[in-house]
Every structure is written in C-alpha cells, then in structure tokens.
PDB file of C-alpha atoms and ligand atoms in Angstrom:
ATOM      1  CA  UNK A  26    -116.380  27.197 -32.271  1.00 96.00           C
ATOM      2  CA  UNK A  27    -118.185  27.981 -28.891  1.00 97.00           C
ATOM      3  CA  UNK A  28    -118.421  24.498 -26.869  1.00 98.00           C
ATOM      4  CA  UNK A  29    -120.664  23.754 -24.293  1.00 98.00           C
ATOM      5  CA  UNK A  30    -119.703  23.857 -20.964  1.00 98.00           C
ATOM      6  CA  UNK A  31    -120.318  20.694 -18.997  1.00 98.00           C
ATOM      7  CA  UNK A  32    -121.412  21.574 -15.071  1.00 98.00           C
ATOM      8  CA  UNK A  33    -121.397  19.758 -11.888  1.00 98.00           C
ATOM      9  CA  UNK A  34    -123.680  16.636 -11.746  1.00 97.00           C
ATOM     10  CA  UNK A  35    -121.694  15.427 -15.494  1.00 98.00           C
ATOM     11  CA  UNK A  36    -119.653  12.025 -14.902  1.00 98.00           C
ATOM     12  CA  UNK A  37    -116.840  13.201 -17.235  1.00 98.00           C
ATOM     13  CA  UNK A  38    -115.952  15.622 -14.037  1.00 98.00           C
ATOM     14  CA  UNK A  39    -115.164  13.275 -12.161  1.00 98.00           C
ATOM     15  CA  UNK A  40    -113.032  10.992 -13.860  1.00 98.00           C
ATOM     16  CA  UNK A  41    -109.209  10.855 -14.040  1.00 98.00           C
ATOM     17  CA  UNK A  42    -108.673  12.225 -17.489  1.00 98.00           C
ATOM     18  CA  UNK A  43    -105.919  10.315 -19.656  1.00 98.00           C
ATOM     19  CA  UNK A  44    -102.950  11.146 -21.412  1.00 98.00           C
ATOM     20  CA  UNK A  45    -102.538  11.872 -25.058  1.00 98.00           C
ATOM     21  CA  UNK A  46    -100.055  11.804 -27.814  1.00 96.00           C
ATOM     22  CA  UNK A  47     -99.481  13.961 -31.080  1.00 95.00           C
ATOM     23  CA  UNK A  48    -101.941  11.842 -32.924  1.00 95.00           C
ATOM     24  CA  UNK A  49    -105.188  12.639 -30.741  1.00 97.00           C
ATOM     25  CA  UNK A  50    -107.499  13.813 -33.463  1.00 97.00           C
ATOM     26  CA  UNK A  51    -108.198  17.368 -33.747  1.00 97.00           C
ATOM     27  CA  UNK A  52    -106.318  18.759 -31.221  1.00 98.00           C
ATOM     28  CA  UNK A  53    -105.345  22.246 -32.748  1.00 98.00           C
ATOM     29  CA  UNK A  54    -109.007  22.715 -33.452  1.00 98.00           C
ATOM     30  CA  UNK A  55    -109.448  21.315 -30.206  1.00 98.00           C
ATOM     31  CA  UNK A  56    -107.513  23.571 -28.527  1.00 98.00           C
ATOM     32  CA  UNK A  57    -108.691  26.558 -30.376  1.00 98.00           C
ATOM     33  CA  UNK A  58    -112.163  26.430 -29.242  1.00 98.00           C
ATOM     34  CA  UNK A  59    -111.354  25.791 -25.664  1.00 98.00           C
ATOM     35  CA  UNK A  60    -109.847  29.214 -25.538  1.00 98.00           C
ATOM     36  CA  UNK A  61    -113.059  30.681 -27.430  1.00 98.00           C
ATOM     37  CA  UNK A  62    -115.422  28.593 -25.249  1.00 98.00           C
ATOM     38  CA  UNK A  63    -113.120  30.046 -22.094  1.00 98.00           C
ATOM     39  CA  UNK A  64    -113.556  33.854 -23.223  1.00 96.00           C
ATOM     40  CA  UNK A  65    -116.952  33.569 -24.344  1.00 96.00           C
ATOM     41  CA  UNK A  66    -117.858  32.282 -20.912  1.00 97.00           C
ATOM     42  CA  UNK A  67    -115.407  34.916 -19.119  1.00 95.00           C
ATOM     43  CA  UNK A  68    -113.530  32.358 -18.030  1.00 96.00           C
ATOM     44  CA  UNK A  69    -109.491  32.546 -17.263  1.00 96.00           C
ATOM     45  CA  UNK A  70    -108.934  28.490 -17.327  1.00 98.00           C
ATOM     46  CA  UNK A  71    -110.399  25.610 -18.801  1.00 98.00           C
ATOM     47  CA  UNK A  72    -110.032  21.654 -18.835  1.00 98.00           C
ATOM     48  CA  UNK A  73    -111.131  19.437 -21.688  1.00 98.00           C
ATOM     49  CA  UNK A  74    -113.004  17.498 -19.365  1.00 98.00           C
ATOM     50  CA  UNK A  75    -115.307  20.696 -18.635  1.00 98.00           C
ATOM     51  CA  UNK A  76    -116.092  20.044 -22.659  1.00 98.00           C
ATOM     52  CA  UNK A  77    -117.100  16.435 -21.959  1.00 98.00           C
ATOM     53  CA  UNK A  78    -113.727  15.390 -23.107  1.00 98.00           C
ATOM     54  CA  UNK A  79    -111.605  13.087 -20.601  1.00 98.00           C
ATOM     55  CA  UNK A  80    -108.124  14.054 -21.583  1.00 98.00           C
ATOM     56  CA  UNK A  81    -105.053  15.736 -19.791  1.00 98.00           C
ATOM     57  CA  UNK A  82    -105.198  18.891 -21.522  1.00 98.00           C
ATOM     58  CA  UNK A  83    -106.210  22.298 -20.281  1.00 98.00           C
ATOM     59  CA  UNK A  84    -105.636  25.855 -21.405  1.00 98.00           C
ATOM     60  CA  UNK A  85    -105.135  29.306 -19.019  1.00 98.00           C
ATOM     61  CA  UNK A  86    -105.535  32.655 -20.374  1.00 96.00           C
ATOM     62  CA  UNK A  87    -105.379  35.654 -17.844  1.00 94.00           C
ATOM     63  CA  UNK A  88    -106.053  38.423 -19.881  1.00 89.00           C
ATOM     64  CA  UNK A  89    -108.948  39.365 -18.372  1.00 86.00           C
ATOM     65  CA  UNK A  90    -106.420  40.951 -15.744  1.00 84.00           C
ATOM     66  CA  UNK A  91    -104.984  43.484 -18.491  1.00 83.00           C
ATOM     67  CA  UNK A  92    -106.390  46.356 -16.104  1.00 83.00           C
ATOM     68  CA  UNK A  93    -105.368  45.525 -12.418  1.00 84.00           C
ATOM     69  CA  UNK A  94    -102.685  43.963 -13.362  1.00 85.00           C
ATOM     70  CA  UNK A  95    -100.267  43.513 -15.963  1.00 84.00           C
ATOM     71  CA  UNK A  96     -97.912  40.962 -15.684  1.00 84.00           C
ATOM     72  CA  UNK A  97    -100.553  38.489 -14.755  1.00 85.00           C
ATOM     73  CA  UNK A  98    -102.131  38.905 -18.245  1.00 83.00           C
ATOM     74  CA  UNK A  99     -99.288  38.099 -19.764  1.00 86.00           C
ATOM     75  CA  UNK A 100     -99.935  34.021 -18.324  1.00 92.00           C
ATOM     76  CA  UNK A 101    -101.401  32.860 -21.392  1.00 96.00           C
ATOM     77  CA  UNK A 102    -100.344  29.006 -21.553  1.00 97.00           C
ATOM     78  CA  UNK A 103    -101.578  24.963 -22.868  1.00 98.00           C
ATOM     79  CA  UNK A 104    -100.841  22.194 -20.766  1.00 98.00           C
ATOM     80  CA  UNK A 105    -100.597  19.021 -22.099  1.00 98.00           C
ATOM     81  CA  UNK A 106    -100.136  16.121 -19.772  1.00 98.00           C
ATOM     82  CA  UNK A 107     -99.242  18.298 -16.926  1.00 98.00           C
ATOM     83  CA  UNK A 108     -97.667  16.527 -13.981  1.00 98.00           C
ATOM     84  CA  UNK A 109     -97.024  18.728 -10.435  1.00 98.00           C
ATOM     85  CA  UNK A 110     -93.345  17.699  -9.587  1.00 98.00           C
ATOM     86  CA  UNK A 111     -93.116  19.422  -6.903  1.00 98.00           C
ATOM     87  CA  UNK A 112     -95.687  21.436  -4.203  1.00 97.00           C
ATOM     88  CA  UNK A 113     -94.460  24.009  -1.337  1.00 98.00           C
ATOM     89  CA  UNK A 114     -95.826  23.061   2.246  1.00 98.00           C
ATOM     90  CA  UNK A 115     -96.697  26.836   2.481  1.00 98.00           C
ATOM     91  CA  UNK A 116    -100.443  27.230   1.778  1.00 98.00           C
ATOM     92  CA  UNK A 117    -102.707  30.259   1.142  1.00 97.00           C
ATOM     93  CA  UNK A 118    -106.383  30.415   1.143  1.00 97.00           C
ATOM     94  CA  UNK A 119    -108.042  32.313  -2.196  1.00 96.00           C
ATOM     95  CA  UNK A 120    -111.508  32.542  -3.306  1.00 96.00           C
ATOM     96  CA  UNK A 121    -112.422  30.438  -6.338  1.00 97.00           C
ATOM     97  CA  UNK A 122    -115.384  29.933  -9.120  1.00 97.00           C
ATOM     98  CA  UNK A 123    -115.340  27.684 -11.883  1.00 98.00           C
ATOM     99  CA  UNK A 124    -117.277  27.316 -15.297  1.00 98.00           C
ATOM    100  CA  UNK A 125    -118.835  24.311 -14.795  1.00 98.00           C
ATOM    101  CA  UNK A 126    -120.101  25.234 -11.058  1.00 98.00           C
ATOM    102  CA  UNK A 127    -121.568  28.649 -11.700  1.00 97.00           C
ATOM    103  CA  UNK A 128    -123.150  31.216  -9.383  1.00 95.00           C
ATOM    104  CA  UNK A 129    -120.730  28.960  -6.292  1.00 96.00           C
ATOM    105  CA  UNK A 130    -117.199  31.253  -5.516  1.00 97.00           C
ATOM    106  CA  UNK A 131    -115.695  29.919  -2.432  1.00 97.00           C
ATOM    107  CA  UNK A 132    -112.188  30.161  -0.469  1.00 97.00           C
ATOM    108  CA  UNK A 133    -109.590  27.114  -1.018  1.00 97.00           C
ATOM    109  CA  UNK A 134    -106.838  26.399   0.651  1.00 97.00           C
ATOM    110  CA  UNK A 135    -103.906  25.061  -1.820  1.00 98.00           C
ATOM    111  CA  UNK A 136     -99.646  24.991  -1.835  1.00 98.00           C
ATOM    112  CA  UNK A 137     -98.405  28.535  -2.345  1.00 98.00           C
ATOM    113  CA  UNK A 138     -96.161  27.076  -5.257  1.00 98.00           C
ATOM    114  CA  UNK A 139     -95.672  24.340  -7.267  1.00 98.00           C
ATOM    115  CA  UNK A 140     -93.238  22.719  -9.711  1.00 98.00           C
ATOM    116  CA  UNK A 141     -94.984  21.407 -12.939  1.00 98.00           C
ATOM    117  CA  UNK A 142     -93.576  19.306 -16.124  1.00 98.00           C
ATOM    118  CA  UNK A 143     -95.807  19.970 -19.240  1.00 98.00           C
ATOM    119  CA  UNK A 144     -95.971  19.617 -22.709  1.00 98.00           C
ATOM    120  CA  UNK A 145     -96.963  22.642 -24.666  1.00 98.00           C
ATOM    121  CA  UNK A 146     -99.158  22.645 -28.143  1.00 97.00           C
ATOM    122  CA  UNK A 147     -96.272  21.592 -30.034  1.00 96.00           C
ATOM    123  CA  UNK A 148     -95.235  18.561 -27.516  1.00 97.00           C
ATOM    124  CA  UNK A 149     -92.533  20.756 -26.670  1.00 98.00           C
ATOM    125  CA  UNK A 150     -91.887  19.370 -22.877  1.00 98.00           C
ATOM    126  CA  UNK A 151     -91.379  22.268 -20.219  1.00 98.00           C
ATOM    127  CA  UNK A 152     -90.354  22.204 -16.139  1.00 98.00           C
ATOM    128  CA  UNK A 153     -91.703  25.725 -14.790  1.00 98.00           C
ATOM    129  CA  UNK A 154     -92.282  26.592 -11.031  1.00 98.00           C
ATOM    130  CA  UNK A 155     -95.438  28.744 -10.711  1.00 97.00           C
ATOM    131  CA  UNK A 156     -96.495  30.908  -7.493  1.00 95.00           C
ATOM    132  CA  UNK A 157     -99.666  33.187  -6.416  1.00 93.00           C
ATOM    133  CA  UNK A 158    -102.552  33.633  -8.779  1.00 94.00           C
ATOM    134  CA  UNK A 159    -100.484  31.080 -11.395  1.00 96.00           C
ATOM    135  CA  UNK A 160    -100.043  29.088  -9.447  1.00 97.00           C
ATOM    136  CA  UNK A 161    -103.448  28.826  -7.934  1.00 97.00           C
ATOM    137  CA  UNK A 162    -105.028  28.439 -11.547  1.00 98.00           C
ATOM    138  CA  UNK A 163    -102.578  25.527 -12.572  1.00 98.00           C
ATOM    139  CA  UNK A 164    -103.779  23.839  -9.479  1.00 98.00           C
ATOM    140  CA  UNK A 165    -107.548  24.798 -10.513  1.00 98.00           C
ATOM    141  CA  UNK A 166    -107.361  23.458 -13.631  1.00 98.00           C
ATOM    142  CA  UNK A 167    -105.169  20.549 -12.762  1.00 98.00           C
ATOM    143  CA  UNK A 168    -107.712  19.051 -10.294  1.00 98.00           C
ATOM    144  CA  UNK A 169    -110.065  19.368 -13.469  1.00 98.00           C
ATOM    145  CA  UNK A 170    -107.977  16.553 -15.155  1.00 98.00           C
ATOM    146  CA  UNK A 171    -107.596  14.520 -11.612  1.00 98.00           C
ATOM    147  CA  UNK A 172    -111.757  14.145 -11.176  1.00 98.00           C
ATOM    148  CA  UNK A 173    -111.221  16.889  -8.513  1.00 98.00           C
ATOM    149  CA  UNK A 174    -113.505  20.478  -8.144  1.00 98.00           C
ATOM    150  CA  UNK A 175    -112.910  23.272  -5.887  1.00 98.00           C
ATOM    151  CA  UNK A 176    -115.908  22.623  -3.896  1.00 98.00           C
ATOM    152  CA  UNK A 177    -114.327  19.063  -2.984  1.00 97.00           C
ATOM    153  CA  UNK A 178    -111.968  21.175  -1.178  1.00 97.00           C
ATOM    154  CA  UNK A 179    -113.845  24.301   1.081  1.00 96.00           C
ATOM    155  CA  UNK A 180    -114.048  23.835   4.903  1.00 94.00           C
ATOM    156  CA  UNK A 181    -117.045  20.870   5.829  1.00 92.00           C
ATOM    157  CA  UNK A 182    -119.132  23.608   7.000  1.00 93.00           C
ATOM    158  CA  UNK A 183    -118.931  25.861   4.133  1.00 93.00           C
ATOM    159  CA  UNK A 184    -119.472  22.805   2.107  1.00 92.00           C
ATOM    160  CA  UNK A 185    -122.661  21.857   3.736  1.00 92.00           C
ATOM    161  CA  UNK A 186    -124.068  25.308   2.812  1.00 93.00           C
ATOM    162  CA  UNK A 187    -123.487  25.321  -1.133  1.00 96.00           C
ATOM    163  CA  UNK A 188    -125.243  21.867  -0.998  1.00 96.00           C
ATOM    164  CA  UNK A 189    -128.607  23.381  -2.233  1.00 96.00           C
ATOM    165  CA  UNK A 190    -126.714  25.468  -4.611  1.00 96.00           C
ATOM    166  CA  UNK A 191    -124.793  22.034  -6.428  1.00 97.00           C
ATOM    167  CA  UNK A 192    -127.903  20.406  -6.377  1.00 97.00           C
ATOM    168  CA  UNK A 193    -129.428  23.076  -8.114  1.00 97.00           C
ATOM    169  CA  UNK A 194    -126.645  23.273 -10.546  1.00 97.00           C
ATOM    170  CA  UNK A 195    -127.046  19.123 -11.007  1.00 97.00           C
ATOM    171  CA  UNK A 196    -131.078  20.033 -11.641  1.00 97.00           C
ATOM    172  CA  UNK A 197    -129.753  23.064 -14.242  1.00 95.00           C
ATOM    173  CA  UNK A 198    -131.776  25.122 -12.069  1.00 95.00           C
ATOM    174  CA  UNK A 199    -128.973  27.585 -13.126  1.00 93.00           C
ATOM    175  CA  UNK A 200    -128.721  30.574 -15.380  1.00 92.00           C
ATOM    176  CA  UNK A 201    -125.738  31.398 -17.660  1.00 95.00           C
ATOM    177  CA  UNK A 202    -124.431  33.603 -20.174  1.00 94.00           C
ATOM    178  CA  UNK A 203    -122.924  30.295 -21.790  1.00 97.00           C
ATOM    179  CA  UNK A 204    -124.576  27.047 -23.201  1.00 96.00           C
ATOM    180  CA  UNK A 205    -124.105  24.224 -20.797  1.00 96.00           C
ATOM    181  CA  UNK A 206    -124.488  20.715 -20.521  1.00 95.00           C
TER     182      UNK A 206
HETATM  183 NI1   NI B  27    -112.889  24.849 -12.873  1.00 93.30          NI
END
C-alpha cells in the first residue's frame, strides 16, 4: 500500500523518533509499504517519520542506480534502531533532495564515512562501516529519525534563498507525482 508522504511544515519531522521492539504492530506490513511508497515516489531512502510515524526505522533501496552504476544498486537495506558508532573527520560536500521537501536539491556537507550498529527486519543486530553515496544516504535518512532535514544543514546563505521555496512547501503550494501530507 502507497503511503502518503508527509513534507516539511509536519511536526512528526521534527521529532526524535523512538526505538522499537519485535512487538511494534505491523511492522512487516509496515515495512513493505515504505519501500512501495519509496519507489512509487522515485525515491532511494525513506524514514517512518516521513509516513507520520515517529519510530527509528528507515529503509534504502538504490536500485534506481542499476544503469550508471552497478554495485550501488545492489545497497538495498532496513535499519532498525540505527545508531552511528563511529563518523570519519573527512567530509565531502554532495547535492541532496528529499521526499518530503520536494522541488529543493541542495549541497551538504557530511563525514565521508561512518560506522553504524543496526538491527535488520528480523532483529538480527549488524556493525557495518559505510562510505560515499552509502554512506551519504544512511546519514540522510538517519537525520530523518534525529528531527534533522538536509536543509537544516546547507551554507546560511544558501539557506536564506530556499526560504520561499519551504514556505511554499509548508503552504502545499507544491506539485508531486506522490500523495502528500
Ligand atoms: Ni529525506
């Protein structure tokens, strides 16, 4: 089932998302339609708090990259309770977007690589160090579960000239391909 997406301006977006345990209820549907609501939308990472849901869980799927690149496509993971261990002091600057800010793509700076303990859809607990493009989606997504959006992070100046554009988005003076809320 196709959720809607919930865009900048919703409260659940900004709140630090909580942990859950084998018993939340529905969590296999759950997670299914977060990866249908993610590739109906053309998306390559979702949180559940971008489906009005305040709970550490998000999903990645890069298949989208099948073409230009292979082995990225292949990064098709659930996080549960994700925790970064570790971060490198190397940064690099990338150009993001995000589902529930649409039409905004801006460049972030973020840690070139991080270490991250996660549970997988079986509570299966994993330690795996991510770098690049992973990397930079783990981060992505993880921010989604800490209250935190890309745009938080862009240069002040850059930031002061999406302002229309958020407000915009907090007005729904937006157009998508996917329902939103
Ligand atoms: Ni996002």
């Amino acid at each position: 089932m196709i959720l809607p997406i919930y865009t900048y301006g919703q409260s659940v977006l900004r709140k630090v998302a909580e942990p859950i345990d084998k018993d939340y209820p529905g969590l296999d549907e759950l997670i299914k339609n977060m990866y249908e609501t993610m590739t109906h939308a053309d998306g390559v990472g979702l949180a559940a708090p971008q489906v009005g849901l305040p709970i550490r869980l998000l999903v990645i799927d890069l298949a989208p990259f099948k073409e230009d690149n292979p082995e990225l496509a292949a990064f098709k993971i659930t996080m549960i309770n994700p925790e970064i261990l570790e971060e490198s002091e190397e940064e690099i600057a990338m150009d993001e977007g995000c589902l529930s800010i649409p039409g905004i793509n801006e460049t972030v700076v973020r840690p070139e690589y991080i270490k991250v303990k996660y549970l997988d859809e079986d509570f299966n607990e994993h330690i795996e160090e991510f770098d690049g493009f992973r990397a930079r989606v783990v981060q992505h997504e993880y921010g989604h579960l800490e209250g935190e959006l890309f745009t938080d992070l862009v240069k002040p100046l850059r930031r002061q000239l999406i302002k229309g554009k958020l407000n915009n988005i907090v007005k729904k003076k937006i157009d998508t391909k996917y329902k939103i809320k």
